[in-house]
Short mmCIF file of C-alpha atoms in Angstrom, two decimals:
data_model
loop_
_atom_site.label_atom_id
_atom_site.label_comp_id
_atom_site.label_asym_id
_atom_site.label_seq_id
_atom_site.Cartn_x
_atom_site.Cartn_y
_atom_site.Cartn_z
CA UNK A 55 26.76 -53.18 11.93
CA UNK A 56 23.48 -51.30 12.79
CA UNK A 57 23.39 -48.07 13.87
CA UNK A 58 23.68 -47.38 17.14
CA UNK A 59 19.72 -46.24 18.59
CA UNK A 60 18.78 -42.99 19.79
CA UNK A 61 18.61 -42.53 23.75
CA UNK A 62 15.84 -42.43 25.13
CA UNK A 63 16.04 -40.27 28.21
CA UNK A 64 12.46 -40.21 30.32
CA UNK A 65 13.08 -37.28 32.75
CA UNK A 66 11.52 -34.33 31.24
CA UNK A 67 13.73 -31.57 32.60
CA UNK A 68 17.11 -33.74 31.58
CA UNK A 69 15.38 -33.63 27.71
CA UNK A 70 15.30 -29.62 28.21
CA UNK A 71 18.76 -29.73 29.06
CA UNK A 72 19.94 -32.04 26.77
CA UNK A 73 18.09 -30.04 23.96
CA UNK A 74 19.49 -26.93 25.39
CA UNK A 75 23.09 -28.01 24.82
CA UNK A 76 22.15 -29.31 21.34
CA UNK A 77 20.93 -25.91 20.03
CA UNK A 78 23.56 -23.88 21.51
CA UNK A 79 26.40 -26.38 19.97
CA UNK A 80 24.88 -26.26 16.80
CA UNK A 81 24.50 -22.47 16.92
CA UNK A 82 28.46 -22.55 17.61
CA UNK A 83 29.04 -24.63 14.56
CA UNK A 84 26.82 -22.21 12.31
CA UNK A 85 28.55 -18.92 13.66
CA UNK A 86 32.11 -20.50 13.21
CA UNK A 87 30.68 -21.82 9.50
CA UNK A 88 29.64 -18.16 8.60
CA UNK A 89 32.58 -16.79 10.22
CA UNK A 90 35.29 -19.05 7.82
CA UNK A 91 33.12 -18.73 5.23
CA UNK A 92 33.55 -14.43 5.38
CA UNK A 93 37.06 -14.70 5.57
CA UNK A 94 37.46 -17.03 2.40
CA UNK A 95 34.54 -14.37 0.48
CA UNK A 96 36.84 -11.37 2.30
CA UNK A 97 39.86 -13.25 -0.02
CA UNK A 98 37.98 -14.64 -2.56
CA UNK A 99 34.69 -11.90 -3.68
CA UNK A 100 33.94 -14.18 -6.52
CA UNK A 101 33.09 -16.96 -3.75
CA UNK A 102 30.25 -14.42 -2.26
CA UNK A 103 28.85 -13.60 -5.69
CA UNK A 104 28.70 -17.07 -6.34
CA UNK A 105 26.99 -18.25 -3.55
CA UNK A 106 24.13 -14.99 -3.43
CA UNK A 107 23.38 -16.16 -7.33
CA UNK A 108 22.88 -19.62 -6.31
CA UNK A 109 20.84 -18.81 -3.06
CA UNK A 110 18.05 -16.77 -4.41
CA UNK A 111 15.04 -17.32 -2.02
CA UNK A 112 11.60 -18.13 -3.10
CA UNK A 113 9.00 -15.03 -2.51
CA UNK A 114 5.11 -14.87 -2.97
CA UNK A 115 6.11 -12.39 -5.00
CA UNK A 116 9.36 -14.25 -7.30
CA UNK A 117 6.68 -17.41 -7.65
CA UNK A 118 3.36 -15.05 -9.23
CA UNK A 119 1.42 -16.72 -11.41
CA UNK A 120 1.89 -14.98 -15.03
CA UNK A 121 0.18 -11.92 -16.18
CA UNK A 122 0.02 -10.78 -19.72
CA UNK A 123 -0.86 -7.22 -18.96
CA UNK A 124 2.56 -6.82 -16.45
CA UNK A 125 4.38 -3.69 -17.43
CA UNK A 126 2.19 -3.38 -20.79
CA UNK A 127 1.30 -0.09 -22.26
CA UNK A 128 -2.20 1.35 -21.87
CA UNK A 129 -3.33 2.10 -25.68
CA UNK A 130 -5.31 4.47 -26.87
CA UNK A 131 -6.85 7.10 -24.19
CA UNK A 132 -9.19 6.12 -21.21
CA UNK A 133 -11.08 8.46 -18.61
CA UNK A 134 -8.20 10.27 -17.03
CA UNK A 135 -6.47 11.07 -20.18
CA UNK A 136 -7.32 14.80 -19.98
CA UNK A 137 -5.70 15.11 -16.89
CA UNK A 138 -1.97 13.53 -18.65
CA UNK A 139 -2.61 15.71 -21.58
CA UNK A 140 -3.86 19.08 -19.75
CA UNK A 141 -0.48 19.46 -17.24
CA UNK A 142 -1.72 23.18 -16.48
CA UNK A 143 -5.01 22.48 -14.89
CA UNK A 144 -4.87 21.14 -11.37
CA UNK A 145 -7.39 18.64 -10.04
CA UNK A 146 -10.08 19.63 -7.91
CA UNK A 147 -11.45 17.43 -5.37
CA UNK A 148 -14.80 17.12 -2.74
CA UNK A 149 -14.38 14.56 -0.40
CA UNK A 150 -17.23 13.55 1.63
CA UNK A 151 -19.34 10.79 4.13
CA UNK A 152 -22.09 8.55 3.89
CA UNK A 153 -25.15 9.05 4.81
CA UNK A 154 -25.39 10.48 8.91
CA UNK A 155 -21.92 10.28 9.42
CA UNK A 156 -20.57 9.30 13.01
CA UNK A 157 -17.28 10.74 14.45
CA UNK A 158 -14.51 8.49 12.69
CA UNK A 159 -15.82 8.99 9.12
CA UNK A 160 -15.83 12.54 9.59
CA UNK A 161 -12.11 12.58 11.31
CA UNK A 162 -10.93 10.03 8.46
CA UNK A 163 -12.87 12.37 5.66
CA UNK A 164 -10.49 15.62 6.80
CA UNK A 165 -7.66 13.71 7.07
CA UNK A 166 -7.76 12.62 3.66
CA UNK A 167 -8.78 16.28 2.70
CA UNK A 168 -5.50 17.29 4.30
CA UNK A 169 -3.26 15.61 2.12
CA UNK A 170 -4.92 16.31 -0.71
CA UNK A 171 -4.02 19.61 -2.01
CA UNK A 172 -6.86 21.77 -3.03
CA UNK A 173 -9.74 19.60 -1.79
CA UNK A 174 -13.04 20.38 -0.34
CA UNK A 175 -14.87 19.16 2.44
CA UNK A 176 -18.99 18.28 2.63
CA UNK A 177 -20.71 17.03 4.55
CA UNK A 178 -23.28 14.72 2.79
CA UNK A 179 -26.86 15.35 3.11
CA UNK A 180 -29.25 12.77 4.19
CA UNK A 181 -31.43 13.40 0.40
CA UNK A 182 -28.47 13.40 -1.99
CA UNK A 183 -28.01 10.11 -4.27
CA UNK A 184 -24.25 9.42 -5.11
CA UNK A 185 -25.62 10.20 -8.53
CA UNK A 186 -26.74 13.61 -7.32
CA UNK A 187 -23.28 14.68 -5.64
CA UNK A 188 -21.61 13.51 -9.15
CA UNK A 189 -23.70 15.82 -11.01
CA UNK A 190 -23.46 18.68 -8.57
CA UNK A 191 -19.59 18.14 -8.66
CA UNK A 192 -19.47 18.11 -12.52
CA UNK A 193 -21.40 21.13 -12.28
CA UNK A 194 -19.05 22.63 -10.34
CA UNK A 195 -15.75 21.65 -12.64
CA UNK A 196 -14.85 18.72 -9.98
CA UNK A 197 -12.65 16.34 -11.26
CA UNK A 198 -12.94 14.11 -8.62
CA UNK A 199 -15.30 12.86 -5.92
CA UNK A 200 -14.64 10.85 -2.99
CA UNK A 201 -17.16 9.34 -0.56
CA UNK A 202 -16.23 7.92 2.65
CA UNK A 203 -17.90 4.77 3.82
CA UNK A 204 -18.97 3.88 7.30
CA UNK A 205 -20.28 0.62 9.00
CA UNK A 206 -21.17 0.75 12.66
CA UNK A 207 -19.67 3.61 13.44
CA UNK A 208 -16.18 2.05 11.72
CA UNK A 209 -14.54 3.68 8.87
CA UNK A 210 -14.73 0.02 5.75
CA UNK A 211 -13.91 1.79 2.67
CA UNK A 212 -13.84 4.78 0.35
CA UNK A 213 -15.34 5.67 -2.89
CA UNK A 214 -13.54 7.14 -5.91
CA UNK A 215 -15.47 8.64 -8.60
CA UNK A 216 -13.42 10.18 -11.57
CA UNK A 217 -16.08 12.89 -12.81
CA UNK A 218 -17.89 13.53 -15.04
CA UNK A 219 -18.08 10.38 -16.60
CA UNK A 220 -16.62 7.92 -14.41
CA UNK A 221 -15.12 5.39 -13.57
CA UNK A 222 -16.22 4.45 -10.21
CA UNK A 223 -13.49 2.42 -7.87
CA UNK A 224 -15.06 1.16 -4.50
CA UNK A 225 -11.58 0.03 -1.59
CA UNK A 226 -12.14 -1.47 1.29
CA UNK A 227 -9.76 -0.01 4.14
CA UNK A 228 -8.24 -0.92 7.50
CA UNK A 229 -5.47 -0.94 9.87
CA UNK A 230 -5.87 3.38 9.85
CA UNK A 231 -3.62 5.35 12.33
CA UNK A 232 -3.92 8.75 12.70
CA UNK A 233 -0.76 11.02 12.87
CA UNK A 234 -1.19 12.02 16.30
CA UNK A 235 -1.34 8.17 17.40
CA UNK A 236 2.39 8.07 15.42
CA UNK A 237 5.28 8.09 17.34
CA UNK A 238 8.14 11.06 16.77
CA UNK A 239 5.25 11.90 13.75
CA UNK A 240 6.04 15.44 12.26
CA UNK A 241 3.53 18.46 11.20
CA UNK A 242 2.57 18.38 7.36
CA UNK A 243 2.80 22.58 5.79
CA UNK A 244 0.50 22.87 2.66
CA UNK A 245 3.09 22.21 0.01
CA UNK A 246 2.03 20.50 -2.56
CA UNK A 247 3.77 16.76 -1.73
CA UNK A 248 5.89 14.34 -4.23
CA UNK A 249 3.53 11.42 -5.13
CA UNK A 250 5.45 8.20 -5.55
CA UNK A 251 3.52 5.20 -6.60
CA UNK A 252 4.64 1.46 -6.11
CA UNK A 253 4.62 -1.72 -7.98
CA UNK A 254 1.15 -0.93 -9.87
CA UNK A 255 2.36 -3.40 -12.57
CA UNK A 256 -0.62 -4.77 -14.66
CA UNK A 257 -2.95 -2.68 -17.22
CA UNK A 258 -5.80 -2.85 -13.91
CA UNK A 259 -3.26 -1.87 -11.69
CA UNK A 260 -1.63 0.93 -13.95
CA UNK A 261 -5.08 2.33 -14.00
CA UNK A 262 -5.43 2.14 -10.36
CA UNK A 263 -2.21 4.37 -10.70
CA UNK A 264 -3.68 7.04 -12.65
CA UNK A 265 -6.26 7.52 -10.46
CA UNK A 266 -4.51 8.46 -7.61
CA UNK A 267 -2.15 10.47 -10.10
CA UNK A 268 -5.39 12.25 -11.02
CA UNK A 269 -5.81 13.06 -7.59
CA UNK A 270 -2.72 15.34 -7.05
CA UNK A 271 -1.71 18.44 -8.88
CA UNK A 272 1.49 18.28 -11.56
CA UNK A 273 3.65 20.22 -9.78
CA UNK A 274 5.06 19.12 -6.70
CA UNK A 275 6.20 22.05 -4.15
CA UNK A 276 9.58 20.50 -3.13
CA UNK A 277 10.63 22.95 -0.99
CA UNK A 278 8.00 21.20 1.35
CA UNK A 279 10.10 17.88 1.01
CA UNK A 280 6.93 16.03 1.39
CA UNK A 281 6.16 12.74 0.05
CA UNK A 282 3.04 10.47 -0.04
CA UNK A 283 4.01 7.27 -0.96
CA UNK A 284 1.58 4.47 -2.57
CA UNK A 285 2.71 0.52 -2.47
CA UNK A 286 1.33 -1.96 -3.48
CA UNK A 287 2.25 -5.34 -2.14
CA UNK A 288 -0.22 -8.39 -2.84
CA UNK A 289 -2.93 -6.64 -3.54
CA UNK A 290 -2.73 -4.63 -0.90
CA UNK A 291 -2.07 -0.80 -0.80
CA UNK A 292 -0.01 1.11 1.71
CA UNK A 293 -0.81 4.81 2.48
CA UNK A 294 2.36 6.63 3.81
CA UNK A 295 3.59 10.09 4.12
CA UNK A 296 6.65 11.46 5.11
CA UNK A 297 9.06 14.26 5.31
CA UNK A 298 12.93 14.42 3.86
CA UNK A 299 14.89 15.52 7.25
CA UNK A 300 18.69 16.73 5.47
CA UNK A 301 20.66 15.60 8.63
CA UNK A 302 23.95 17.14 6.79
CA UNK A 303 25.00 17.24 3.10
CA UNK A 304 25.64 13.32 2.89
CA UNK A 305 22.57 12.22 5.15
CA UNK A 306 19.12 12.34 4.55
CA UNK A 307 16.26 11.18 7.30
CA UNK A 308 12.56 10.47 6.66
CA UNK A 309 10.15 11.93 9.12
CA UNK A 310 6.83 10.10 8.68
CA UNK A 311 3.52 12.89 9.11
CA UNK A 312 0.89 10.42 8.94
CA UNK A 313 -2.01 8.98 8.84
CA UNK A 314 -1.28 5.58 7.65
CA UNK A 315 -4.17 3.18 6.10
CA UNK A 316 -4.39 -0.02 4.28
CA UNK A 317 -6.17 0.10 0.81
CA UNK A 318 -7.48 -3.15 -1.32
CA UNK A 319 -9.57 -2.30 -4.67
CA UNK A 320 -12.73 -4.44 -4.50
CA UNK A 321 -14.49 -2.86 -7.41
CA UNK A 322 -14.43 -0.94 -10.70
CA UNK A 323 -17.41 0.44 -12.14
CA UNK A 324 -17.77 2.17 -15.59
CA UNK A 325 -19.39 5.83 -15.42
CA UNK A 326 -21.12 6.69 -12.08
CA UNK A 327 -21.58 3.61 -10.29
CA UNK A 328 -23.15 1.89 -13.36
CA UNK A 329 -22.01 -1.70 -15.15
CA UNK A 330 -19.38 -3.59 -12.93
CA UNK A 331 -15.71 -3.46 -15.02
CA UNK A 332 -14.09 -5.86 -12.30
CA UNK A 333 -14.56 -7.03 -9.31
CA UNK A 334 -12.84 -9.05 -5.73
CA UNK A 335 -14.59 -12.03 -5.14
CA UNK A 336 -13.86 -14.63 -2.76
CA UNK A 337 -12.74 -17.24 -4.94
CA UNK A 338 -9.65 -15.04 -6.37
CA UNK A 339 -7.76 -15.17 -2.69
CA UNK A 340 -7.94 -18.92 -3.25
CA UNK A 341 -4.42 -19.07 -5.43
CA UNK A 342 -2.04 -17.04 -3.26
CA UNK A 343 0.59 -16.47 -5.57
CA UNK A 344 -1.94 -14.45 -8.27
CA UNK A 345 -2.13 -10.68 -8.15
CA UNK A 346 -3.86 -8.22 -9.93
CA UNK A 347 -2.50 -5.04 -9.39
#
């Protein structure tokens, strides 16, 4: 016998009813579903564990394409060793613009100087060379140097240098907030903040890690209960900072102080801005499911 064909039903708003009903009955038959199935799981636990094991989803993240370097040590030393091995000497950093800088890099340059305990702002000089601020840093016992870059009047990225030899890490950045734009935002005190640091996995992305670790002193204040939190998802890294609120002795709050910024490393240079080490190119956001970070 052949089965029996679908009806066709030509009146438009009759199909939007008719579809109607058929969503909202088959919604009905999933919520009574999920409801008998949490009363057998309520009887039976072994039935929920079962079914959670077999129903893993598929991520981006689950499916990445394999990467020798995940989780393996760094050997030997590298360029921010002295800063692991030395736990008594803090970091000091000068932040400053490009060349004639316009409102938003200069807002964007003191915001990052006010998270960053014990840095320095200057304002860069039309006649100074990256080169030149490195060496005036270095001769100043720096450790750090970071140069805010404009385009159009629009903050694109920010410049790392790890002094006095390098390296040199160039990130691209976007979607920036500033606290005040934040909703129920809190004020930051000058406590030295908790640095927490997220998924940096591979040997490029642990050294990624160590340069922002180079960037904050050893000894977080944490009476301030502040936090600036660093994740990396894709690629792509998330600026946060926040603020423990104790809302009694069995609940604890976050209170996010701002700003908030997207990060994505686009280059690594050895020493000042010399021979490229790695670098983004187009061609690498062609396989979605590889990461190097």
């Amino acid at each position: 016998m052949a089965p029996d064909k679908p009806i066709r039903v030509r009146n438009r708003l009759r199909r939007k009813e008719l579809f109607a009903k058929y969503k909202d009955e088959r919604n009905k038959r999933r919520h009574e579903e999920r409801a008998e199935r949490a009363k057998e799981e309520l009887e039976n636990p072994e039935l929920k564990a079962k079914r959670l094991a077999e129903n893993v989803p598929n991520t981006i993240e689950s499916m990445r394409v394999f990467d020798e370097t995940v989780n393996a040590e760094l050997e030997g030393t590298d360029e921010f060793s002295e800063y692991f091995e030395n736990t008594d000497k803090d970091p000091k950093v000068l932040v400053t613009t490009s060349e004639n800088p316009k409102k938003n890099g200069l807002i964007f340059a003191k915001m990052l100087q006010d998270f960053l305990p014990g840095s320095v702002f200057v304002e860069r000089k039309e006649k100074y060379t990256m080169k030149d601020m490195a060496s005036y840093c270095s001769n100043r016992q720096f450790s750090d140097l970071i140069v805010v870059n404009e385009d159009k009047n629009k903050v694109t990225g920010i410049t790392f240098i790890h002094l006095p030899t390098g390296p040199t890490f160039y990130f691209s950045v976007t979607n920036i907030i500033e606290s005040k734009k934040i909703a129920g935002h809190g004020n930051p005190t000058s406590h030295i903040p908790e640095l927490i640091l997220n998924n940096f996995s591979t040997r490029l992305g642990q050294t990624v890690g160590r340069l922002f670790q180079s960037l904050f002193p050893h000894r977080p204040q944490f009476q301030g209960r502040q936090v600036v939190t660093l994740h990396n998802q894709r690629d792509f890294i998330f600026f946060r900072r926040h603020r423990y609120k104790f809302k009694n002795e069995k609940r604890v709050g976050l209170q996010e102080l701002g700003p908030q910024f997207t990060m994505k490393l686009r280059r690594v240079q050895k020493g000042i801005r010399e021979e490229i080490d790695w670098e983004h190119k187009p061609s690498m956001d062609r396989d979605k499911k590889k990461f190097y970070l």
